[in-house]
PDB file of C-alpha atoms in Angstrom:
ATOM      1  CA  MET A   1      18.551  10.125 -14.287  1.00 47.00           C
ATOM      2  CA  LYS A   2      15.936  12.366 -12.656  1.00 57.00           C
ATOM      3  CA  MET A   3      13.294  11.312 -15.180  1.00 55.00           C
ATOM      4  CA  ALA A   4      13.832   7.656 -14.282  1.00 62.00           C
ATOM      5  CA  ASP A   5      13.540   8.516 -10.568  1.00 83.00           C
ATOM      6  CA  LEU A   6      10.274  10.368 -11.168  1.00 85.00           C
ATOM      7  CA  ARG A   7       8.858   7.466 -13.168  1.00 86.00           C
ATOM      8  CA  PHE A   8       9.894   5.058 -10.427  1.00 86.00           C
ATOM      9  CA  GLU A   9       8.206   7.229  -7.782  1.00 90.00           C
ATOM     10  CA  ARG A  10       5.041   7.654  -9.870  1.00 92.00           C
ATOM     11  CA  THR A  11       4.814   3.912 -10.468  1.00 93.00           C
ATOM     12  CA  GLU A  12       5.267   3.232  -6.770  1.00 93.00           C
ATOM     13  CA  GLN A  13       2.567   5.778  -5.898  1.00 94.00           C
ATOM     14  CA  MET A  14       0.273   4.262  -8.509  1.00 95.00           C
ATOM     15  CA  LEU A  15       0.825   0.787  -7.049  1.00 97.00           C
ATOM     16  CA  GLN A  16       0.053   2.049  -3.553  1.00 96.00           C
ATOM     17  CA  LEU A  17      -3.047   3.912  -4.696  1.00 96.00           C
ATOM     18  CA  ASN A  18      -4.386   0.950  -6.647  1.00 97.00           C
ATOM     19  CA  PHE A  19      -3.585  -1.377  -3.769  1.00 97.00           C
ATOM     20  CA  LEU A  20      -5.705   0.812  -1.472  1.00 97.00           C
ATOM     21  CA  LYS A  21      -8.494   0.910  -4.077  1.00 97.00           C
ATOM     22  CA  LEU A  22      -8.447  -2.873  -4.316  1.00 97.00           C
ATOM     23  CA  LEU A  23      -8.625  -3.138  -0.534  1.00 97.00           C
ATOM     24  CA  GLU A  24     -11.948  -1.296  -0.648  1.00 96.00           C
ATOM     25  CA  THR A  25     -13.557  -4.225  -2.469  1.00 96.00           C
ATOM     26  CA  THR A  26     -11.177  -7.156  -2.064  1.00 95.00           C
ATOM     27  CA  HIS A  27      -9.832  -8.895   1.023  1.00 95.00           C
ATOM     28  CA  PHE A  28      -6.073  -8.531   1.420  1.00 96.00           C
ATOM     29  CA  ASN A  29      -5.491 -12.282   1.041  1.00 94.00           C
ATOM     30  CA  ASP A  30      -7.340 -12.207  -2.299  1.00 96.00           C
ATOM     31  CA  ILE A  31      -5.186  -9.487  -3.854  1.00 96.00           C
ATOM     32  CA  SER A  32      -2.632 -11.045  -6.126  1.00 96.00           C
ATOM     33  CA  ILE A  33       0.308  -9.364  -7.785  1.00 96.00           C
ATOM     34  CA  ALA A  34      -1.315 -10.090 -11.149  1.00 95.00           C
ATOM     35  CA  LYS A  35      -4.555  -8.395 -10.038  1.00 96.00           C
ATOM     36  CA  LEU A  36      -2.694  -5.363  -8.692  1.00 96.00           C
ATOM     37  CA  ALA A  37      -0.475  -5.126 -11.782  1.00 95.00           C
ATOM     38  CA  LYS A  38      -3.546  -5.245 -14.031  1.00 95.00           C
ATOM     39  CA  ALA A  39      -5.301  -2.523 -11.994  1.00 95.00           C
ATOM     40  CA  SER A  40      -2.122  -0.424 -12.172  1.00 94.00           C
ATOM     41  CA  LEU A  41      -1.680  -0.964 -15.929  1.00 93.00           C
ATOM     42  CA  ILE A  42       1.773  -2.457 -15.498  1.00 94.00           C
ATOM     43  CA  ASP A  43       3.214  -5.936 -15.834  1.00 93.00           C
ATOM     44  CA  ARG A  44       4.288  -8.170 -12.966  1.00 94.00           C
ATOM     45  CA  THR A  45       7.984  -7.561 -13.574  1.00 94.00           C
ATOM     46  CA  THR A  46       7.424  -3.848 -12.986  1.00 94.00           C
ATOM     47  CA  PHE A  47       5.771  -4.682  -9.665  1.00 95.00           C
ATOM     48  CA  TYR A  48       8.817  -6.764  -8.682  1.00 95.00           C
ATOM     49  CA  ALA A  49      11.086  -3.842  -9.511  1.00 93.00           C
ATOM     50  CA  HIS A  50       9.371  -2.010  -6.641  1.00 94.00           C
ATOM     51  CA  TYR A  51       8.388  -4.686  -4.137  1.00 96.00           C
ATOM     52  CA  GLU A  52       9.369  -8.228  -3.327  1.00 96.00           C
ATOM     53  CA  ASN A  53       5.741  -9.189  -2.632  1.00 96.00           C
ATOM     54  CA  ILE A  54       2.333  -7.841  -1.589  1.00 96.00           C
ATOM     55  CA  TYR A  55       3.306  -8.000   2.092  1.00 97.00           C
ATOM     56  CA  GLU A  56       6.232  -5.657   1.534  1.00 97.00           C
ATOM     57  CA  LEU A  57       3.899  -3.177  -0.183  1.00 97.00           C
ATOM     58  CA  ALA A  58       1.405  -3.460   2.678  1.00 97.00           C
ATOM     59  CA  GLU A  59       4.082  -2.943   5.316  1.00 97.00           C
ATOM     60  CA  GLN A  60       5.501   0.064   3.468  1.00 96.00           C
ATOM     61  CA  LEU A  61       2.033   1.661   3.426  1.00 96.00           C
ATOM     62  CA  ILE A  62       1.615   0.981   7.136  1.00 97.00           C
ATOM     63  CA  ASP A  63       4.975   2.604   7.834  1.00 97.00           C
ATOM     64  CA  GLN A  64       4.105   5.620   5.693  1.00 95.00           C
ATOM     65  CA  TYR A  65       0.902   6.288   7.631  1.00 95.00           C
ATOM     66  CA  LEU A  66       2.709   5.791  10.945  1.00 95.00           C
ATOM     67  CA  GLU A  67       5.462   8.269  10.009  1.00 95.00           C
ATOM     68  CA  HIS A  68       3.185  11.167  10.873  1.00 91.00           C
ATOM     69  CA  PHE A  69       2.539   9.762  14.354  1.00 89.00           C
ATOM     70  CA  ALA A  70       6.280   9.403  14.954  1.00 90.00           C
ATOM     71  CA  LYS A  71       6.879  13.012  13.812  1.00 89.00           C
ATOM     72  CA  VAL A  72       4.137  14.337  16.087  1.00 86.00           C
ATOM     73  CA  PHE A  73       5.524  12.384  19.034  1.00 83.00           C
ATOM     74  CA  GLU A  74       8.996  13.747  18.342  1.00 83.00           C
ATOM     75  CA  GLN A  75       7.602  17.314  18.254  1.00 81.00           C
ATOM     76  CA  ASN A  76       5.710  16.540  21.447  1.00 74.00           C
ATOM     77  CA  ILE A  77       8.936  15.571  23.232  1.00 72.00           C
ATOM     78  CA  LYS A  78      10.720  18.719  22.030  1.00 73.00           C
ATOM     79  CA  LYS A  79       7.864  21.032  23.046  1.00 73.00           C
ATOM     80  CA  ARG A  80       7.483  19.302  26.400  1.00 70.00           C
ATOM     81  CA  LYS A  81      11.153  19.999  27.140  1.00 69.00           C
ATOM     82  CA  GLN A  82      10.774  23.691  26.165  1.00 72.00           C
ATOM     83  CA  GLU A  83       7.565  24.497  28.034  1.00 69.00           C
ATOM     84  CA  GLU A  84       6.911  24.386  31.762  1.00 66.00           C
ATOM     85  CA  LYS A  85       3.217  23.535  31.444  1.00 66.00           C
ATOM     86  CA  PHE A  86       2.879  21.470  28.304  1.00 54.00           C
ATOM     87  CA  ASP A  87      -0.553  20.014  27.565  1.00 62.00           C
ATOM     88  CA  SER A  88       0.286  16.729  25.858  1.00 61.00           C
ATOM     89  CA  TYR A  89      -3.343  15.724  25.389  1.00 66.00           C
ATOM     90  CA  SER A  90      -4.278  18.894  23.513  1.00 64.00           C
ATOM     91  CA  PHE A  91      -1.087  18.784  21.451  1.00 56.00           C
ATOM     92  CA  LEU A  92      -1.859  15.293  20.225  1.00 64.00           C
ATOM     93  CA  ASP A  93      -5.482  16.310  19.791  1.00 65.00           C
ATOM     94  CA  GLU A  94      -4.653  19.173  17.426  1.00 75.00           C
ATOM     95  CA  GLU A  95      -1.869  17.489  15.495  1.00 77.00           C
ATOM     96  CA  LEU A  96      -3.292  14.022  15.051  1.00 84.00           C
ATOM     97  CA  ASN A  97      -6.989  14.818  14.752  1.00 86.00           C
ATOM     98  CA  ALA A  98      -6.575  16.612  11.433  1.00 88.00           C
ATOM     99  CA  TYR A  99      -4.286  13.863  10.139  1.00 91.00           C
ATOM    100  CA  LEU A 100      -6.663  11.073  11.176  1.00 91.00           C
ATOM    101  CA  VAL A 101      -9.722  12.805   9.741  1.00 90.00           C
ATOM    102  CA  GLU A 102      -7.945  13.743   6.507  1.00 93.00           C
ATOM    103  CA  ASN A 103      -6.623  10.207   5.980  1.00 94.00           C
ATOM    104  CA  ARG A 104      -9.502   8.373   7.661  1.00 94.00           C
ATOM    105  CA  LYS A 105     -10.478   6.045   4.830  1.00 95.00           C
ATOM    106  CA  LYS A 106      -6.906   5.051   3.969  1.00 95.00           C
ATOM    107  CA  ILE A 107      -5.920   4.546   7.600  1.00 96.00           C
ATOM    108  CA  MET A 108      -8.937   2.321   8.167  1.00 95.00           C
ATOM    109  CA  LEU A 109      -7.946   0.218   5.146  1.00 96.00           C
ATOM    110  CA  VAL A 110      -4.336  -0.014   6.285  1.00 96.00           C
ATOM    111  CA  ARG A 111      -5.401  -0.862   9.855  1.00 96.00           C
ATOM    112  CA  ALA A 112      -7.321  -3.845   8.517  1.00 95.00           C
ATOM    113  CA  LEU A 113      -4.154  -5.391   7.075  1.00 95.00           C
ATOM    114  CA  ASN A 114      -3.372  -8.288   9.381  1.00 92.00           C
ATOM    115  CA  LEU A 115       0.413  -8.489   9.408  1.00 95.00           C
ATOM    116  CA  GLY A 116       0.793  -9.622  13.009  1.00 95.00           C
ATOM    117  CA  ILE A 117       3.546  -7.714  14.796  1.00 97.00           C
ATOM    118  CA  ASN A 118       3.991  -5.601  11.651  1.00 97.00           C
ATOM    119  CA  SER A 119       0.346  -4.496  11.512  1.00 97.00           C
ATOM    120  CA  PHE A 120      -0.590  -0.829  11.881  1.00 97.00           C
ATOM    121  CA  ASP A 121      -2.091  -1.190  15.359  1.00 97.00           C
ATOM    122  CA  ALA A 122       0.813  -3.278  16.702  1.00 97.00           C
ATOM    123  CA  LYS A 123       3.356  -0.742  15.483  1.00 97.00           C
ATOM    124  CA  LEU A 124       1.269   2.203  16.714  1.00 96.00           C
ATOM    125  CA  ARG A 125       0.970   0.593  20.148  1.00 96.00           C
ATOM    126  CA  ARG A 126       4.773   0.386  20.282  1.00 96.00           C
ATOM    127  CA  LEU A 127       5.011   4.078  19.301  1.00 93.00           C
ATOM    128  CA  PHE A 128       2.500   5.097  21.986  1.00 91.00           C
ATOM    129  CA  LYS A 129       4.309   2.946  24.537  1.00 94.00           C
ATOM    130  CA  SER A 130       7.677   4.550  23.853  1.00 91.00           C
ATOM    131  CA  GLU A 131       6.075   8.018  23.930  1.00 86.00           C
ATOM    132  CA  TYR A 132       4.492   7.424  27.344  1.00 86.00           C
ATOM    133  CA  VAL A 133       7.607   5.805  28.808  1.00 89.00           C
ATOM    134  CA  GLU A 134       9.619   8.860  27.695  1.00 84.00           C
ATOM    135  CA  ALA A 135       7.001  11.407  28.787  1.00 81.00           C
ATOM    136  CA  LEU A 136       6.232   9.911  32.187  1.00 82.00           C
ATOM    137  CA  ASN A 137       9.650   8.442  32.939  1.00 86.00           C
ATOM    138  CA  ILE A 138       8.180   5.188  34.223  1.00 89.00           C
ATOM    139  CA  PRO A 139       9.099   1.608  33.307  1.00 93.00           C
ATOM    140  CA  GLU A 140       7.580   0.253  30.118  1.00 92.00           C
ATOM    141  CA  ASN A 141       6.182  -2.801  31.893  1.00 94.00           C
ATOM    142  CA  GLU A 142       4.267  -0.742  34.460  1.00 94.00           C
ATOM    143  CA  PHE A 143       0.504  -1.273  34.171  1.00 95.00           C
ATOM    144  CA  THR A 144      -0.081   2.479  33.778  1.00 92.00           C
ATOM    145  CA  ILE A 145       1.691   2.340  30.407  1.00 93.00           C
ATOM    146  CA  TYR A 146      -0.666  -0.403  29.213  1.00 94.00           C
ATOM    147  CA  LEU A 147      -3.673   1.636  30.299  1.00 92.00           C
ATOM    148  CA  LEU A 148      -2.407   4.780  28.574  1.00 90.00           C
ATOM    149  CA  VAL A 149      -1.620   2.921  25.347  1.00 93.00           C
ATOM    150  CA  ASN A 150      -5.108   1.424  25.298  1.00 93.00           C
ATOM    151  CA  LEU A 151      -6.597   4.830  26.042  1.00 90.00           C
ATOM    152  CA  ALA A 152      -4.633   6.320  23.136  1.00 89.00           C
ATOM    153  CA  MET A 153      -5.822   3.538  20.829  1.00 93.00           C
ATOM    154  CA  SER A 154      -9.399   4.146  22.002  1.00 92.00           C
ATOM    155  CA  ASN A 155      -9.005   7.853  21.288  1.00 89.00           C
ATOM    156  CA  MET A 156      -7.868   6.954  17.787  1.00 90.00           C
ATOM    157  CA  ASP A 157     -10.828   4.596  17.280  1.00 93.00           C
ATOM    158  CA  PHE A 158     -13.181   7.332  18.488  1.00 92.00           C
ATOM    159  CA  THR A 159     -11.536   9.936  16.244  1.00 90.00           C
ATOM    160  CA  LEU A 160     -11.744   7.722  13.165  1.00 92.00           C
ATOM    161  CA  GLU A 161     -15.382   6.895  13.837  1.00 93.00           C
ATOM    162  CA  LYS A 162     -16.660  10.285  15.048  1.00 92.00           C
ATOM    163  CA  GLN A 163     -14.104  12.403  13.165  1.00 89.00           C
ATOM    164  CA  ARG A 164     -13.201  14.306  16.318  1.00 87.00           C
ATOM    165  CA  VAL A 165     -11.086  13.696  19.387  1.00 84.00           C
ATOM    166  CA  PRO A 166     -12.934  13.115  22.647  1.00 87.00           C
ATOM    167  CA  SER A 167     -12.694  16.182  24.849  1.00 86.00           C
ATOM    168  CA  LYS A 168     -10.870  16.166  28.151  1.00 86.00           C
ATOM    169  CA  LYS A 169     -14.284  16.399  29.810  1.00 91.00           C
ATOM    170  CA  GLU A 170     -15.472  13.252  28.000  1.00 91.00           C
ATOM    171  CA  LEU A 171     -12.237  11.528  28.931  1.00 88.00           C
ATOM    172  CA  LYS A 172     -12.555  12.445  32.609  1.00 90.00           C
ATOM    173  CA  GLU A 173     -16.221  11.433  32.704  1.00 94.00           C
ATOM    174  CA  GLY A 174     -15.349   8.099  31.115  1.00 91.00           C
ATOM    175  CA  LEU A 175     -12.590   7.478  33.636  1.00 90.00           C
ATOM    176  CA  VAL A 176     -14.965   8.290  36.511  1.00 93.00           C
ATOM    177  CA  LYS A 177     -17.456   5.743  35.130  1.00 94.00           C
ATOM    178  CA  ILE A 178     -14.705   3.140  34.845  1.00 92.00           C
ATOM    179  CA  GLU A 179     -13.636   3.850  38.431  1.00 91.00           C
ATOM    180  CA  GLU A 180     -17.266   3.431  39.584  1.00 93.00           C
ATOM    181  CA  TYR A 181     -17.468   0.147  37.678  1.00 91.00           C
ATOM    182  CA  LEU A 182     -14.313  -1.130  39.384  1.00 90.00           C
ATOM    183  CA  SER A 183     -15.522  -0.133  42.873  1.00 86.00           C
TER     184      SER A 183
END
């Protein structure tokens, strides 16, 4: 039974890897099950043993890359409760920077998958929103939450592009410039 489980897992990993490889050269809407099966050296029935369709595969990949964010946020909540002066910005900086840089190419491919409310960015926004609501104990529809979520998404964009998190100094300087612009 274990051998069958290992083969199933390897096939699933192979499908995911080849799906990501195809995304490097082919638009998501142009990837067919037949094309993915051929690239993975399997037949279509094997694909269907793992996934109902390409969208299910895409959503599973999105969820896999978001799992790390959810784990970091959970650790963040636990540490914040244990420490009097907990620096949330630096915690996320250290934990997520390495993950984003290490998985940069794959995350960028997965972010490009347009699955509407099930897309990477939409789901990540919901994760950030719940994290800030919990951390700041303010209502989720308060404008501050929207600003913080967009700031977090901007930090992620910056990190993926520059392969480093903006420093607190850069963040503060940027906020001062925004405040000047709004004045």
